[in-house]
Short mmCIF file of C-alpha atoms in Angstrom, two decimals:
data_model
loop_
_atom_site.label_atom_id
_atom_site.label_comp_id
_atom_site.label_asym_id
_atom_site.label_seq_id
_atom_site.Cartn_x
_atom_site.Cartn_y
_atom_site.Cartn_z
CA UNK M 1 19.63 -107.03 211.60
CA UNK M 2 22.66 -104.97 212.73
CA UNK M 3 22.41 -101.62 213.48
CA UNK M 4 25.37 -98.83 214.04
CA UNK M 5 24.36 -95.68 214.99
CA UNK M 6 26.64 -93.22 215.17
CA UNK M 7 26.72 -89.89 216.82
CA UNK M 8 28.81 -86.95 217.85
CA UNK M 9 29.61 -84.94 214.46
CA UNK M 10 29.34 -81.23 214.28
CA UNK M 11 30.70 -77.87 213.38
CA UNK M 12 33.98 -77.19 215.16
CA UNK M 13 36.95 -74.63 214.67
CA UNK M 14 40.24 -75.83 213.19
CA UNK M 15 42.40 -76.98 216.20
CA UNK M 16 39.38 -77.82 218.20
CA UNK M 17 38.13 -81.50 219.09
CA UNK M 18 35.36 -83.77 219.16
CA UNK M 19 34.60 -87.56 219.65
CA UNK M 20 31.75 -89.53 217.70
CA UNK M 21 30.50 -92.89 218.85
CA UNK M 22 29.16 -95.51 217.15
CA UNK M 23 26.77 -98.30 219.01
CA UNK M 24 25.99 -101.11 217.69
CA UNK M 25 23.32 -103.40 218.28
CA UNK M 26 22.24 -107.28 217.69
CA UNK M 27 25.63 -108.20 217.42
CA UNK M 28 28.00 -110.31 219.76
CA UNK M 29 30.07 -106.95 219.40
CA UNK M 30 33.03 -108.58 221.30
CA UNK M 31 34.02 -110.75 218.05
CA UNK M 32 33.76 -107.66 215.81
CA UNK M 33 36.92 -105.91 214.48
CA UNK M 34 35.52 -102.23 214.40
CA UNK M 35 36.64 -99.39 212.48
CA UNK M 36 35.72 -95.67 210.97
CA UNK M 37 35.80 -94.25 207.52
CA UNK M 38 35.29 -90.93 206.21
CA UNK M 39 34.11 -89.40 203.28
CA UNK M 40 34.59 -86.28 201.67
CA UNK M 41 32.66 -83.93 199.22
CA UNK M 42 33.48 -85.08 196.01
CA UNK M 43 36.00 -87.69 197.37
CA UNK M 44 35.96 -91.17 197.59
CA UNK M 45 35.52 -92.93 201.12
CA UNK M 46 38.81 -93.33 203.10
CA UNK M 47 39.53 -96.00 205.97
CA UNK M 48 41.06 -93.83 209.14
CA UNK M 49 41.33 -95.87 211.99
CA UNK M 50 40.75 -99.84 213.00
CA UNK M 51 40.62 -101.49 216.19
CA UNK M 52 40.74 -105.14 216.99
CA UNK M 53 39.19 -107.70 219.03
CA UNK M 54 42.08 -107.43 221.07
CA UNK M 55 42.24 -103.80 221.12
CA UNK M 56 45.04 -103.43 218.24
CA UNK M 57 44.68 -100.20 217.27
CA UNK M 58 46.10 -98.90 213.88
CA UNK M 59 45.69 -94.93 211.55
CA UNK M 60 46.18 -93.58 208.27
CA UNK M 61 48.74 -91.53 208.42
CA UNK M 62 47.05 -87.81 207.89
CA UNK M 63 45.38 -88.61 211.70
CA UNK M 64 47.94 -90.16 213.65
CA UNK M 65 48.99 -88.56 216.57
CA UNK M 66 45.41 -86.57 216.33
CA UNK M 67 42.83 -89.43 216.81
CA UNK M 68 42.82 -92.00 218.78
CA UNK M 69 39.52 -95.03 218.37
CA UNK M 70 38.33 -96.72 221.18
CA UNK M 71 36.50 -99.29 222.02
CA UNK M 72 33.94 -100.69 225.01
CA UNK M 73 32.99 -104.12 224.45
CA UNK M 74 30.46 -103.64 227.68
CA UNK M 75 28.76 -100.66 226.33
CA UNK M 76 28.98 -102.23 222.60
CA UNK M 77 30.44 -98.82 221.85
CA UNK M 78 33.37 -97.77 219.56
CA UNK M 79 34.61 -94.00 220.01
CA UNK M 80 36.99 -91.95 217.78
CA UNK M 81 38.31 -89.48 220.04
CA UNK M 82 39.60 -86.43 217.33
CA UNK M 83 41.62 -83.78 218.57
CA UNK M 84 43.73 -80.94 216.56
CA UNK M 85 41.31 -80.56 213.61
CA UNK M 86 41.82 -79.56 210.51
CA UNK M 87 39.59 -78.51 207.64
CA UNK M 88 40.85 -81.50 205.51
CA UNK M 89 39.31 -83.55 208.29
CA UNK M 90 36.16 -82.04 206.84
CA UNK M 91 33.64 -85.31 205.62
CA UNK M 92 31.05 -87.89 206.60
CA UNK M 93 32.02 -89.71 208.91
CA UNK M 94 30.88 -93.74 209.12
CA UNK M 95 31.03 -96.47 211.12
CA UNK M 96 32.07 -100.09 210.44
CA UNK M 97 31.86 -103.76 211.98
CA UNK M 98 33.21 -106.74 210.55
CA UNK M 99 32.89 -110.45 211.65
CA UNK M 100 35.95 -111.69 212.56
CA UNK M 101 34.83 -115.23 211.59
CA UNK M 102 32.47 -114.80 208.92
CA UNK M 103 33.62 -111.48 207.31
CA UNK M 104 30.12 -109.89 207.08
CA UNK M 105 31.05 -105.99 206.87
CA UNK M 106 28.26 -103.42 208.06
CA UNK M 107 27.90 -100.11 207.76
CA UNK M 108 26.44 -97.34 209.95
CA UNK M 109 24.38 -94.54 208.58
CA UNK M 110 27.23 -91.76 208.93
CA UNK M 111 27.99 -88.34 211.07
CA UNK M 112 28.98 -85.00 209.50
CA UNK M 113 31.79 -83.24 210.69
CA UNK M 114 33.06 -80.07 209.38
CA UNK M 115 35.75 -77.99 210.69
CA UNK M 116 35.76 -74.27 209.83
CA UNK M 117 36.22 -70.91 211.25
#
């Protein structure tokens, strides 16, 4: 079964930074598209960043310029590098994988991150 454990949330001031990482596991992780969502208190769950295969990257608007998602195919690691915080970037914070051939979409378990002073 495919796992995606994620890691790297915390508590962090507004205009501070922090990257999470998601690794995955019993996949051929190269032929996964990967991507992270977030959700907040209350809020339903929001798509924030995507990468590709290839390495096509592509944001939601409220982050770009401020996160940038990563990927290392030999470490079957994806990163979202988040810098310039805000507390609206407040939420859970989940991984996801999807087959590029098949479509099967997983999930990981999710990391907190809450910005506050």
């Amino acid at each position: 079964q495919v796992q995606l454990v994620e890691s790297g949330g915390g508590l962090v001031q507004p205009g501070g930074s922090l990257r999470l990482s998601c690794a995955a596991s019993r996949i051929i992780f190269s032929i996964y598209a990967m991507g992270w969502y977030r959700q907040a208190p209350g809020k339903q769950r929001e798509w924030v960043a995507a990468i590709t295969r290839g390495g096509s990257t592509n944001y939601v608007d409220s982050v770009k310029g401020r996160f940038t998602i990563t990927r290392d195919n030999a470490k079957n690691t994806v990163y979202l590098q988040m810098n310039s915080l805000k507390p609206e970037d407040t939420a859970v914070y989940y991984c996801d994988a999807t087959n590029d051939y098949t479509k099967n979409h997983y999930w990981g378990q999710g990391t907190q991150v809450t910005v506050s002073s």
